[in-house]
Amino acid sequence: EIGRLTKRCAEAHMQSVAAQLDILPRYHGGTCESYMHWTPGRGNWLTADVTAILSPEIYRSFLFEYDQMVVDSLDTCWMHVPSGSAWMIPEFLRLSGLKGVQIVNDSPAGPEARQLIPLMKMVQEHHCLILRKYEPEELFELLPELSPAGLLVDTQCKSLTEAQVLV
């Protein structure tokens, strides 16, 4: 029962994304999706929000196969991971063809930014890393530890001055 429902949800998601991609204009051979990230070809993202309450075994048993279906349906797919679900990143990296992982700071629900550095480095071994919603002081602590190759920092600043300090 669960497998059939999950498959139907994955198929509905893929149909919805395909319909959106069919009407989005191409830009330099790629697309911009709802996070406003450009991806080569037909690109979009998966979300891992629900995995904060799942074990790796349950993810592998009930969701992995259908996440793989979604990844396979796109030219470029990345995974949105709230920091409270970051401990599941090794499972997501098993998705063949996944291009990147976005780790979103959902403090205080997730661990402190510094605690995520080993997982961020694990992502960077073979995937692009997107950091979202980290405060400037957290970025100053994280960025020296990470490779700039394949790294996208997507954050919000409270002022133009704060943004200028970051760059």
PDB file of C-alpha atoms in Angstrom:
ATOM      1  CA  GLU A   1       0.000   0.000   0.000  1.00  0.00           C
ATOM      2  CA  ILE A   2       2.664   2.520   1.017  1.00  0.00           C
ATOM      3  CA  GLY A   3       4.745   1.721  -2.070  1.00  0.00           C
ATOM      4  CA  ARG A   4       1.826   2.280  -4.424  1.00  0.00           C
ATOM      5  CA  LEU A   5       0.942   5.589  -2.789  1.00  0.00           C
ATOM      6  CA  THR A   6       4.562   6.764  -2.801  1.00  0.00           C
ATOM      7  CA  LYS A   7       4.933   5.804  -6.461  1.00  0.00           C
ATOM      8  CA  ARG A   8       1.769   7.745  -7.357  1.00  0.00           C
ATOM      9  CA  CYS A   9       3.089  10.782  -5.465  1.00  0.00           C
ATOM     10  CA  ALA A  10       6.429  10.565  -7.289  1.00  0.00           C
ATOM     11  CA  GLU A  11       4.668  10.261 -10.644  1.00  0.00           C
ATOM     12  CA  ALA A  12       2.428  13.244  -9.854  1.00  0.00           C
ATOM     13  CA  HIS A  13       5.492  15.261  -8.816  1.00  0.00           C
ATOM     14  CA  MET A  14       7.306  14.347 -12.039  1.00  0.00           C
ATOM     15  CA  GLN A  15       4.258  15.309 -14.142  1.00  0.00           C
ATOM     16  CA  SER A  16       3.944  18.632 -12.340  1.00  0.00           C
ATOM     17  CA  VAL A  17       7.630  19.438 -12.773  1.00  0.00           C
ATOM     18  CA  ALA A  18       7.556  18.370 -16.439  1.00  0.00           C
ATOM     19  CA  ALA A  19       4.556  20.660 -17.060  1.00  0.00           C
ATOM     20  CA  GLN A  20       6.401  23.576 -15.454  1.00  0.00           C
ATOM     21  CA  LEU A  21       9.581  22.880 -17.403  1.00  0.00           C
ATOM     22  CA  ASP A  22       7.603  22.672 -20.653  1.00  0.00           C
ATOM     23  CA  ILE A  23       6.459  26.286 -20.272  1.00  0.00           C
ATOM     24  CA  LEU A  24       9.598  27.807 -18.741  1.00  0.00           C
ATOM     25  CA  PRO A  25      11.792  29.546 -21.289  1.00  0.00           C
ATOM     26  CA  ARG A  26      15.287  28.136 -21.649  1.00  0.00           C
ATOM     27  CA  TYR A  27      18.220  30.306 -20.672  1.00  0.00           C
ATOM     28  CA  HIS A  28      21.637  29.344 -22.060  1.00  0.00           C
ATOM     29  CA  GLY A  29      20.519  25.730 -22.389  1.00  0.00           C
ATOM     30  CA  GLY A  30      19.139  25.438 -18.881  1.00  0.00           C
ATOM     31  CA  THR A  31      16.301  26.403 -16.604  1.00  0.00           C
ATOM     32  CA  CYS A  32      15.761  28.425 -13.466  1.00  0.00           C
ATOM     33  CA  GLU A  33      13.560  26.667 -10.950  1.00  0.00           C
ATOM     34  CA  SER A  34      11.609  28.045  -7.996  1.00  0.00           C
ATOM     35  CA  TYR A  35      14.725  28.600  -5.859  1.00  0.00           C
ATOM     36  CA  MET A  36      16.006  30.737  -8.758  1.00  0.00           C
ATOM     37  CA  HIS A  37      19.014  28.486  -9.322  1.00  0.00           C
ATOM     38  CA  TRP A  38      20.019  27.934 -12.924  1.00  0.00           C
ATOM     39  CA  THR A  39      20.595  24.307 -13.833  1.00  0.00           C
ATOM     40  CA  PRO A  40      21.782  22.795 -17.122  1.00  0.00           C
ATOM     41  CA  GLY A  41      19.010  21.199 -19.171  1.00  0.00           C
ATOM     42  CA  ARG A  42      15.721  20.378 -17.462  1.00  0.00           C
ATOM     43  CA  GLY A  43      16.445  20.836 -13.783  1.00  0.00           C
ATOM     44  CA  ASN A  44      14.610  20.852 -10.494  1.00  0.00           C
ATOM     45  CA  TRP A  45      14.964  19.725  -6.911  1.00  0.00           C
ATOM     46  CA  LEU A  46      13.760  17.169  -4.406  1.00  0.00           C
ATOM     47  CA  THR A  47      12.983  17.954  -0.794  1.00  0.00           C
ATOM     48  CA  ALA A  48      14.017  15.956   2.238  1.00  0.00           C
ATOM     49  CA  ASP A  49      11.947  17.721   4.888  1.00  0.00           C
ATOM     50  CA  VAL A  50      10.067  14.583   5.961  1.00  0.00           C
ATOM     51  CA  THR A  51      13.288  12.654   6.560  1.00  0.00           C
ATOM     52  CA  ALA A  52      13.860  14.495   9.840  1.00  0.00           C
ATOM     53  CA  ILE A  53      11.507  11.935  11.380  1.00  0.00           C
ATOM     54  CA  LEU A  54      12.615   8.857   9.400  1.00  0.00           C
ATOM     55  CA  SER A  55      15.403   6.365   9.899  1.00  0.00           C
ATOM     56  CA  PRO A  56      17.789   5.592   7.033  1.00  0.00           C
ATOM     57  CA  GLU A  57      16.232   2.123   6.855  1.00  0.00           C
ATOM     58  CA  ILE A  58      12.725   3.511   6.398  1.00  0.00           C
ATOM     59  CA  TYR A  59      13.985   5.975   3.765  1.00  0.00           C
ATOM     60  CA  ARG A  60      15.706   3.164   1.857  1.00  0.00           C
ATOM     61  CA  SER A  61      12.649   0.898   2.148  1.00  0.00           C
ATOM     62  CA  PHE A  62       9.916   3.362   1.234  1.00  0.00           C
ATOM     63  CA  LEU A  63      11.308   6.492  -0.462  1.00  0.00           C
ATOM     64  CA  PHE A  64      14.714   5.940  -2.069  1.00  0.00           C
ATOM     65  CA  GLU A  65      13.350   4.138  -5.143  1.00  0.00           C
ATOM     66  CA  TYR A  66      10.910   6.953  -5.861  1.00  0.00           C
ATOM     67  CA  ASP A  67      13.448   9.712  -5.259  1.00  0.00           C
ATOM     68  CA  GLN A  68      15.627   7.886  -7.788  1.00  0.00           C
ATOM     69  CA  MET A  69      12.724   7.958 -10.276  1.00  0.00           C
ATOM     70  CA  VAL A  70      12.525  11.740  -9.901  1.00  0.00           C
ATOM     71  CA  VAL A  71      16.288  12.175 -10.277  1.00  0.00           C
ATOM     72  CA  ASP A  72      16.213  10.004 -13.407  1.00  0.00           C
ATOM     73  CA  SER A  73      13.444  12.138 -14.930  1.00  0.00           C
ATOM     74  CA  LEU A  74      15.603  15.293 -14.922  1.00  0.00           C
ATOM     75  CA  ASP A  75      18.835  16.406 -16.541  1.00  0.00           C
ATOM     76  CA  THR A  76      19.890  18.125 -13.314  1.00  0.00           C
ATOM     77  CA  CYS A  77      18.453  17.368  -9.898  1.00  0.00           C
ATOM     78  CA  TRP A  78      19.568  18.487  -6.460  1.00  0.00           C
ATOM     79  CA  MET A  79      18.270  17.714  -2.958  1.00  0.00           C
ATOM     80  CA  HIS A  80      16.932  20.370  -0.551  1.00  0.00           C
ATOM     81  CA  VAL A  81      17.948  19.271   2.964  1.00  0.00           C
ATOM     82  CA  PRO A  82      16.975  21.197   6.118  1.00  0.00           C
ATOM     83  CA  SER A  83      19.862  21.080   8.582  1.00  0.00           C
ATOM     84  CA  GLY A  84      17.630  19.086  10.936  1.00  0.00           C
ATOM     85  CA  SER A  85      17.687  16.293   8.320  1.00  0.00           C
ATOM     86  CA  ALA A  86      21.381  16.633   7.478  1.00  0.00           C
ATOM     87  CA  TRP A  87      22.251  13.355   9.152  1.00  0.00           C
ATOM     88  CA  MET A  88      20.453  11.681   6.181  1.00  0.00           C
ATOM     89  CA  ILE A  89      22.843  13.188   3.615  1.00  0.00           C
ATOM     90  CA  PRO A  90      24.825   9.933   3.164  1.00  0.00           C
ATOM     91  CA  GLU A  91      21.559   8.274   2.067  1.00  0.00           C
ATOM     92  CA  PHE A  92      20.784  11.023  -0.457  1.00  0.00           C
ATOM     93  CA  LEU A  93      24.284  10.838  -1.918  1.00  0.00           C
ATOM     94  CA  ARG A  94      23.469   7.258  -2.966  1.00  0.00           C
ATOM     95  CA  LEU A  95      20.981   8.645  -5.528  1.00  0.00           C
ATOM     96  CA  SER A  96      22.594   7.998  -8.897  1.00  0.00           C
ATOM     97  CA  GLY A  97      22.748  11.165 -10.970  1.00  0.00           C
ATOM     98  CA  LEU A  98      22.042  13.582  -8.119  1.00  0.00           C
ATOM     99  CA  LYS A  99      24.045  16.724  -8.903  1.00  0.00           C
ATOM    100  CA  GLY A 100      23.983  18.619  -5.637  1.00  0.00           C
ATOM    101  CA  VAL A 101      22.733  19.072  -2.103  1.00  0.00           C
ATOM    102  CA  GLN A 102      21.336  22.250  -0.607  1.00  0.00           C
ATOM    103  CA  ILE A 103      21.757  22.419   3.173  1.00  0.00           C
ATOM    104  CA  VAL A 104      19.362  24.980   4.641  1.00  0.00           C
ATOM    105  CA  ASN A 105      20.019  26.470   8.040  1.00  0.00           C
ATOM    106  CA  ASP A 106      16.882  25.713  10.032  1.00  0.00           C
ATOM    107  CA  SER A 107      18.374  26.691  13.377  1.00  0.00           C
ATOM    108  CA  PRO A 108      17.485  26.115  16.137  1.00  0.00           C
ATOM    109  CA  ALA A 109      15.862  22.884  14.847  1.00  0.00           C
ATOM    110  CA  GLY A 110      19.102  21.663  13.306  1.00  0.00           C
ATOM    111  CA  PRO A 111      22.668  21.414  14.530  1.00  0.00           C
ATOM    112  CA  GLU A 112      25.011  24.388  14.687  1.00  0.00           C
ATOM    113  CA  ALA A 113      26.547  25.259  11.340  1.00  0.00           C
ATOM    114  CA  ARG A 114      30.050  24.203  12.404  1.00  0.00           C
ATOM    115  CA  GLN A 115      28.776  20.706  13.265  1.00  0.00           C
ATOM    116  CA  LEU A 116      27.741  20.261   9.622  1.00  0.00           C
ATOM    117  CA  ILE A 117      31.211  20.781   8.142  1.00  0.00           C
ATOM    118  CA  PRO A 118      32.015  17.039   7.844  1.00  0.00           C
ATOM    119  CA  LEU A 119      28.744  16.447   5.967  1.00  0.00           C
ATOM    120  CA  MET A 120      29.328  19.500   3.784  1.00  0.00           C
ATOM    121  CA  LYS A 121      32.775  18.179   2.878  1.00  0.00           C
ATOM    122  CA  MET A 122      31.248  14.765   2.142  1.00  0.00           C
ATOM    123  CA  VAL A 123      28.846  16.414  -0.315  1.00  0.00           C
ATOM    124  CA  GLN A 124      31.690  18.305  -1.971  1.00  0.00           C
ATOM    125  CA  GLU A 125      33.614  15.116  -2.719  1.00  0.00           C
ATOM    126  CA  HIS A 126      31.355  14.394  -5.725  1.00  0.00           C
ATOM    127  CA  HIS A 127      28.479  16.895  -5.735  1.00  0.00           C
ATOM    128  CA  CYS A 128      27.776  20.610  -5.752  1.00  0.00           C
ATOM    129  CA  LEU A 129      26.948  22.176  -2.377  1.00  0.00           C
ATOM    130  CA  ILE A 130      24.381  24.924  -1.868  1.00  0.00           C
ATOM    131  CA  LEU A 131      24.340  26.735   1.486  1.00  0.00           C
ATOM    132  CA  ARG A 132      21.099  28.582   2.224  1.00  0.00           C
ATOM    133  CA  LYS A 133      20.075  30.973   5.022  1.00  0.00           C
ATOM    134  CA  TYR A 134      23.337  30.994   6.950  1.00  0.00           C
ATOM    135  CA  GLU A 135      24.129  34.154   8.887  1.00  0.00           C
ATOM    136  CA  PRO A 136      27.268  36.086   7.865  1.00  0.00           C
ATOM    137  CA  GLU A 137      29.140  35.057  11.029  1.00  0.00           C
ATOM    138  CA  GLU A 138      28.332  31.399  10.273  1.00  0.00           C
ATOM    139  CA  LEU A 139      29.563  31.798   6.700  1.00  0.00           C
ATOM    140  CA  PHE A 140      32.831  33.311   7.931  1.00  0.00           C
ATOM    141  CA  GLU A 141      33.290  30.150   9.973  1.00  0.00           C
ATOM    142  CA  LEU A 142      32.181  27.698   7.251  1.00  0.00           C
ATOM    143  CA  LEU A 143      33.705  29.054   4.062  1.00  0.00           C
ATOM    144  CA  PRO A 144      37.399  28.652   4.991  1.00  0.00           C
ATOM    145  CA  GLU A 145      36.667  24.944   5.585  1.00  0.00           C
ATOM    146  CA  LEU A 146      34.986  24.345   2.215  1.00  0.00           C
ATOM    147  CA  SER A 147      36.147  24.216  -1.368  1.00  0.00           C
ATOM    148  CA  PRO A 148      34.866  27.050  -3.573  1.00  0.00           C
ATOM    149  CA  ALA A 149      34.501  24.546  -6.462  1.00  0.00           C
ATOM    150  CA  GLY A 150      30.816  23.786  -7.008  1.00  0.00           C
ATOM    151  CA  LEU A 151      29.783  25.906  -4.010  1.00  0.00           C
ATOM    152  CA  LEU A 152      26.784  28.248  -4.100  1.00  0.00           C
ATOM    153  CA  VAL A 153      26.031  30.507  -1.142  1.00  0.00           C
ATOM    154  CA  ASP A 154      22.371  31.560  -1.125  1.00  0.00           C
ATOM    155  CA  THR A 155      21.755  33.708   1.926  1.00  0.00           C
ATOM    156  CA  GLN A 156      19.823  36.753   2.991  1.00  0.00           C
ATOM    157  CA  CYS A 157      21.376  39.868   4.407  1.00  0.00           C
ATOM    158  CA  LYS A 158      19.642  42.421   6.563  1.00  0.00           C
ATOM    159  CA  SER A 159      21.230  45.347   4.746  1.00  0.00           C
ATOM    160  CA  LEU A 160      23.330  46.325   1.755  1.00  0.00           C
ATOM    161  CA  THR A 161      26.245  46.984   4.100  1.00  0.00           C
ATOM    162  CA  GLU A 162      26.015  43.459   5.517  1.00  0.00           C
ATOM    163  CA  ALA A 163      25.983  42.052   1.963  1.00  0.00           C
ATOM    164  CA  GLN A 164      29.020  44.122   0.972  1.00  0.00           C
ATOM    165  CA  VAL A 165      30.968  42.762   3.952  1.00  0.00           C
ATOM    166  CA  LEU A 166      30.266  39.231   2.743  1.00  0.00           C
ATOM    167  CA  VAL A 167      31.635  39.803  -0.722  1.00  0.00           C
TER     168      VAL A 167
END
